[in-house]
CSV table of C-alpha atoms in Angstrom, one decimal:
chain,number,residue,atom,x,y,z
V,1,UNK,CA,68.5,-14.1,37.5
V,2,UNK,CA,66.3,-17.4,37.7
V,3,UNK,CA,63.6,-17.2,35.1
V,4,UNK,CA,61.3,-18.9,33.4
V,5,UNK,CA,59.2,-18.3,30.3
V,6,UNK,CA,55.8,-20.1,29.9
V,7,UNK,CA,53.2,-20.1,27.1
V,8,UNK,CA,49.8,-17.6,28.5
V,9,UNK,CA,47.4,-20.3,28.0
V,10,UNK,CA,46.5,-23.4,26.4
V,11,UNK,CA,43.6,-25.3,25.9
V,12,UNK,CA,43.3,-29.5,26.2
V,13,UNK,CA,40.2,-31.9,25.8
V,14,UNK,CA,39.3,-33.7,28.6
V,15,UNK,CA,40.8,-37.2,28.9
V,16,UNK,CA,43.6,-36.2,26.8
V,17,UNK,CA,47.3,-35.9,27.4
V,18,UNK,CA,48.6,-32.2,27.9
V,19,UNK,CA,51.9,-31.2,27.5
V,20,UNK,CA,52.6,-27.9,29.2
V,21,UNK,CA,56.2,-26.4,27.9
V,22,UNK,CA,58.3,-24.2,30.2
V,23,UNK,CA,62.2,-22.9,28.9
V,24,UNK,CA,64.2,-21.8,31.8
V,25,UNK,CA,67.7,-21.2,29.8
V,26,UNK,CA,69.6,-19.6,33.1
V,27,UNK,CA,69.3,-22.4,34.9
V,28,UNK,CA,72.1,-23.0,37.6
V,29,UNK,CA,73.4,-26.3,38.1
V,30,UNK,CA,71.8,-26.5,41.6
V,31,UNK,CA,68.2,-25.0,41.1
V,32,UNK,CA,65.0,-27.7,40.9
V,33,UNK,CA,62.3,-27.3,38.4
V,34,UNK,CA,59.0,-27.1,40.4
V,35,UNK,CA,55.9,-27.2,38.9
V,36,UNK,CA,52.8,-25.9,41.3
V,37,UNK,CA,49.4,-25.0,40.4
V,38,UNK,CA,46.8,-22.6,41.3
V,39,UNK,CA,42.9,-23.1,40.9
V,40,UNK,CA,40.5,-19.7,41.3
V,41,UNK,CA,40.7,-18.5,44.4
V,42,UNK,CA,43.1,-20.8,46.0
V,43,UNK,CA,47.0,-20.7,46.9
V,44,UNK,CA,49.4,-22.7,44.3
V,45,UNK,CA,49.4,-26.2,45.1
V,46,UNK,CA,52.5,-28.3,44.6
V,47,UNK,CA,52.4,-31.1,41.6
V,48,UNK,CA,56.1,-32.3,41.0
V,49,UNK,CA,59.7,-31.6,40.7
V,50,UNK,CA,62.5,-32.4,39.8
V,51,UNK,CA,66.4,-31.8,39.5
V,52,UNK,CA,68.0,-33.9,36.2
V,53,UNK,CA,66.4,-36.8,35.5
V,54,UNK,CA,62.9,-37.8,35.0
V,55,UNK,CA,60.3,-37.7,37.8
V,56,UNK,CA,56.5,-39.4,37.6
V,57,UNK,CA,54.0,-39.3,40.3
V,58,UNK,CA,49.9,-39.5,40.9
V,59,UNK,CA,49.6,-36.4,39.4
V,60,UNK,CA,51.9,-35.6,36.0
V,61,UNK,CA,55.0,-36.5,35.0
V,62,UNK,CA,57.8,-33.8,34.4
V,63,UNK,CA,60.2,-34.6,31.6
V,64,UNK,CA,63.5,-32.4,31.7
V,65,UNK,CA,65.6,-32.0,28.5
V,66,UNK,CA,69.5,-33.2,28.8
V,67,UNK,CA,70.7,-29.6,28.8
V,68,UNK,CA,68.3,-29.2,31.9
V,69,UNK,CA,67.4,-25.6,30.1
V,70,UNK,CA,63.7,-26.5,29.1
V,71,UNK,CA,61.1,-28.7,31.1
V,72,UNK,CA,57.3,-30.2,30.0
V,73,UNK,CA,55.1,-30.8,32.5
V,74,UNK,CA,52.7,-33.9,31.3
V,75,UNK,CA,49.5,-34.3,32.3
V,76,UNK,CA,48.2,-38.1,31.1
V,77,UNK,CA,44.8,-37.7,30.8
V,78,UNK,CA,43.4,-34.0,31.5
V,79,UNK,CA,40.0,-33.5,33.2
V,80,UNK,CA,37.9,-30.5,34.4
V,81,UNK,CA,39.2,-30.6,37.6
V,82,UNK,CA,42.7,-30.1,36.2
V,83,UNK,CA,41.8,-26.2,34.3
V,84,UNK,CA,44.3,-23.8,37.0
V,85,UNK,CA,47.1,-21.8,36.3
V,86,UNK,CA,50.2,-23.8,36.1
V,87,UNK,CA,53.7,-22.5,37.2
V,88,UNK,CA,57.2,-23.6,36.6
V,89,UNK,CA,59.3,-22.6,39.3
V,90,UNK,CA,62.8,-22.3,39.8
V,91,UNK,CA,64.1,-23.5,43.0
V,92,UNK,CA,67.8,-21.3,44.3
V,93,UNK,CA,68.4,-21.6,47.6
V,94,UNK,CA,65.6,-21.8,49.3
V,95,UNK,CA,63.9,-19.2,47.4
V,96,UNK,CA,61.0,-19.7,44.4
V,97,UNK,CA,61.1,-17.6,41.1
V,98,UNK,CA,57.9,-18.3,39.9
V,99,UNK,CA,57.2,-18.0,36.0
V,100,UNK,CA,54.1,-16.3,34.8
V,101,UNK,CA,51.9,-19.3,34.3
V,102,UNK,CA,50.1,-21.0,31.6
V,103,UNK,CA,46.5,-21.1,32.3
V,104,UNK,CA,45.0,-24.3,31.2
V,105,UNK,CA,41.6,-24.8,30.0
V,106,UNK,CA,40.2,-28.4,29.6
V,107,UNK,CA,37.2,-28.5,27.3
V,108,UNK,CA,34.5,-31.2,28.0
O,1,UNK,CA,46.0,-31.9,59.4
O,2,UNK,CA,45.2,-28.5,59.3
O,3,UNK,CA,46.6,-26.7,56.3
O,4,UNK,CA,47.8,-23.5,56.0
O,5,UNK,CA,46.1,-20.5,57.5
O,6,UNK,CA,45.8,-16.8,56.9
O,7,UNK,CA,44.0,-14.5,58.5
O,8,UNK,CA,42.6,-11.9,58.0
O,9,UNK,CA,41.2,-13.1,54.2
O,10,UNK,CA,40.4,-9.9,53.1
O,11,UNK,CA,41.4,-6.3,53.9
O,12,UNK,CA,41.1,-3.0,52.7
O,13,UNK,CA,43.2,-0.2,54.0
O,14,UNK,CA,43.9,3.6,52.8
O,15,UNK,CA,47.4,4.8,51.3
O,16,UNK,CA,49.6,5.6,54.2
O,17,UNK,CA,48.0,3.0,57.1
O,18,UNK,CA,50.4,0.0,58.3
O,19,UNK,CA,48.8,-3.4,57.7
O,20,UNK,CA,49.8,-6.6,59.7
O,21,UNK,CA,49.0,-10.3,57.9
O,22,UNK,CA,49.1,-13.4,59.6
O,23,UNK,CA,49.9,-17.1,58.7
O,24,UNK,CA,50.1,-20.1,60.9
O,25,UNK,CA,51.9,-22.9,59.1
O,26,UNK,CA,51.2,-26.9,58.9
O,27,UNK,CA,52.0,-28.2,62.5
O,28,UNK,CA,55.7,-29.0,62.5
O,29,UNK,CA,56.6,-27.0,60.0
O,30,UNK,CA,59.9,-24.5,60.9
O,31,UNK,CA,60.0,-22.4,57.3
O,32,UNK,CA,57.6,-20.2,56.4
O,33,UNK,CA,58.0,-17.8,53.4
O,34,UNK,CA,55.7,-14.7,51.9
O,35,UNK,CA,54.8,-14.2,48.1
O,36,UNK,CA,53.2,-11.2,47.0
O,37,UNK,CA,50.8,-11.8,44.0
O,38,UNK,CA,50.0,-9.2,41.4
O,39,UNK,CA,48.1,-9.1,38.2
O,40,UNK,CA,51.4,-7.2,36.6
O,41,UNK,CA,54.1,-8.7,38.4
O,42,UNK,CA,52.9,-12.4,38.9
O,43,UNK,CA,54.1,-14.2,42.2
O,44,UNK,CA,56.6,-12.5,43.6
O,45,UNK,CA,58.9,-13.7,46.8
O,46,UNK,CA,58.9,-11.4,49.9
O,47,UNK,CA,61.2,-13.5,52.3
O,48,UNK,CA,61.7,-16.6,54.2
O,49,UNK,CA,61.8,-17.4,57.8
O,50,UNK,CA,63.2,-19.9,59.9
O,51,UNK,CA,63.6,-21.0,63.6
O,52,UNK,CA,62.5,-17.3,63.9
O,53,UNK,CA,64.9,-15.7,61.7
O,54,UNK,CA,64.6,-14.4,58.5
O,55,UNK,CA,66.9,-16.8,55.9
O,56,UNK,CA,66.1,-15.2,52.6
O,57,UNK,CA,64.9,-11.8,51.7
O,58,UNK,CA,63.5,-11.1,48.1
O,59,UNK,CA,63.6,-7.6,46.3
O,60,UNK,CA,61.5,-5.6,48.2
O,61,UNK,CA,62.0,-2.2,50.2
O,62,UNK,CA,62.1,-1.9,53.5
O,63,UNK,CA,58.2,-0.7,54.1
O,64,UNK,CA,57.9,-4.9,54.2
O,65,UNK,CA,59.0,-7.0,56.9
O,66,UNK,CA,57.8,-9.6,58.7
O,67,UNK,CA,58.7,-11.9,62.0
O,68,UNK,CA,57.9,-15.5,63.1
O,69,UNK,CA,57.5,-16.6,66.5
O,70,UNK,CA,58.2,-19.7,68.8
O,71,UNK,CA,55.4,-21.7,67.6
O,72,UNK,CA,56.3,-20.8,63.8
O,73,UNK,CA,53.2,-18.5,63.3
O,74,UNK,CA,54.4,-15.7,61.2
O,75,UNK,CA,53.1,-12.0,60.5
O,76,UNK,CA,54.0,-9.9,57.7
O,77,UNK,CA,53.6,-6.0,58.0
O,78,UNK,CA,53.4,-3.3,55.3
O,79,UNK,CA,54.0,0.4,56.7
O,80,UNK,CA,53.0,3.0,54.7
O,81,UNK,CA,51.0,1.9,52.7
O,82,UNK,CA,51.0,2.7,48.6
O,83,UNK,CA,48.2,1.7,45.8
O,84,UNK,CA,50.4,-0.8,44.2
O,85,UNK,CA,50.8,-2.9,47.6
O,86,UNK,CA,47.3,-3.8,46.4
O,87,UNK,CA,47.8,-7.8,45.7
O,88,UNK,CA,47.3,-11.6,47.2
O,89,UNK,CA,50.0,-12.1,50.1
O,90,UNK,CA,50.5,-15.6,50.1
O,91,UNK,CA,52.2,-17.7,52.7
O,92,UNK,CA,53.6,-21.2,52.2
O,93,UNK,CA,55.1,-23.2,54.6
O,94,UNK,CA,57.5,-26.5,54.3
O,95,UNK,CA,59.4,-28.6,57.3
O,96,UNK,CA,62.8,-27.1,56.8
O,97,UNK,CA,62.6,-25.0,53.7
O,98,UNK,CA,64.2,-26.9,50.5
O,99,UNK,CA,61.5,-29.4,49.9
O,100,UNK,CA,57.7,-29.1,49.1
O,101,UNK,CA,55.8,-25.7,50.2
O,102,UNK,CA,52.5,-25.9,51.1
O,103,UNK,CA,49.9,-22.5,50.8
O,104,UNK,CA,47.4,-21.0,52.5
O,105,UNK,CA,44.7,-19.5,50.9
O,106,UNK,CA,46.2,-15.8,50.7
O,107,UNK,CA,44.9,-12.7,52.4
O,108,UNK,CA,43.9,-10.1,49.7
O,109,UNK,CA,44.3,-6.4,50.2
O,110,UNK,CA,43.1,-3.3,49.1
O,111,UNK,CA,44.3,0.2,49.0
O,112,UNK,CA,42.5,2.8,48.4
């Protein structure tokens, strides 16, 4: 089965880096990482993903170890706006299995 | 462009009833899936539909099913309804299906 463990919560200062951990150790060789996120009250909104290597955008950068069984999800400079529930998904075809989340407060 | 929609946002229901949720997707969008989200279970996927027909089908019995239409509107129904169908039902729609979903704000329901 696709799973993937996450940390409950964290906590980051604002306008520091975060570094959200996620192990997914049954990985197939065809599933993507996603990472979404889901502010109060909202639906999960989508921040990166990747398959093997690397990925950076506006929003975080995802770094993906060699053995493709653990993921971080890097947030460069946390700020208020960024406190949500964060998920790392696991895409198989076509199909999401969502982790539990790590809610992420941002302290002022 | 308009996100995605849901409607209604909120209903409450008694055990036993038949419920009927409805998303309309991003405009040109084909796939459209539904997640059920619980405190207990987390977000949990429902099933997928595509050009009408249902692709992918997650774990759940048969009280849930769902159809989409022409336009790619979709509607979900619950029969019989139990206490623990009590949760967010979340809809998320993409272009094709592999790439990027996109959510709508949920519908959240009750029974009592």
């Amino acid at each position: 089965d696709a799973k993937t463990t996450q940390p409950n919560s964290m906590e980051s200062n604002e306008e520091e880096p975060v570094h959200l951990p996620c192990n997914h150790s049954t990985i197939s060789g065809t599933d993507y990482i996603h990472w979404y996120r889901q502010l109060p009250s909202q639906g999960p909104e989508y921040v990166i993903h990747g398959l093997t290597s690397n990925v950076n955008n506006r929003m975080a950068s995802l770094a993906i170890a060699e053995d493709r069984k653990s993921s971080t999800l890097i947030l460069h400079r946390a700020t208020l706006r960024d406190a949500a529930v964060y998920y790392c998904i696991l895409k198989r075809c076509n199909q999401f299995y969502f982790g539990t989340g790590t809610s992420l407060t941002v302290i002022p | 462009k308009a996100g995605v929609t849901q409607t209604p946002r909120y209903l409450i229901k008694t055990r036993g009833q038949q419920v009927t949720l409805s998303c309309s997707p991003i405009s040109g969008h084909r796939s459209v899936s539904w997640y059920q989200q619980t405190p207990g279970q987390g977000l949990q996927f429902l099933f997928e539909y595509f050009s009408e027909t249902q692709r992918n089908k997650g774990n759940f019995p048969g009280r849930f099913s769902g159809r989409q239409f022409s336009n790619s509107r979709s509607e979900m129904n619950v029969s019989t309804l139990e206490l623990g169908d009590s949760a967010l039902y979340l809809c998320a729609s993409s272009l094709v299906g592999w790439e990027t979903q996109y959510f709508g704000p949920g519908t959240r329901l009750l029974v009592l």
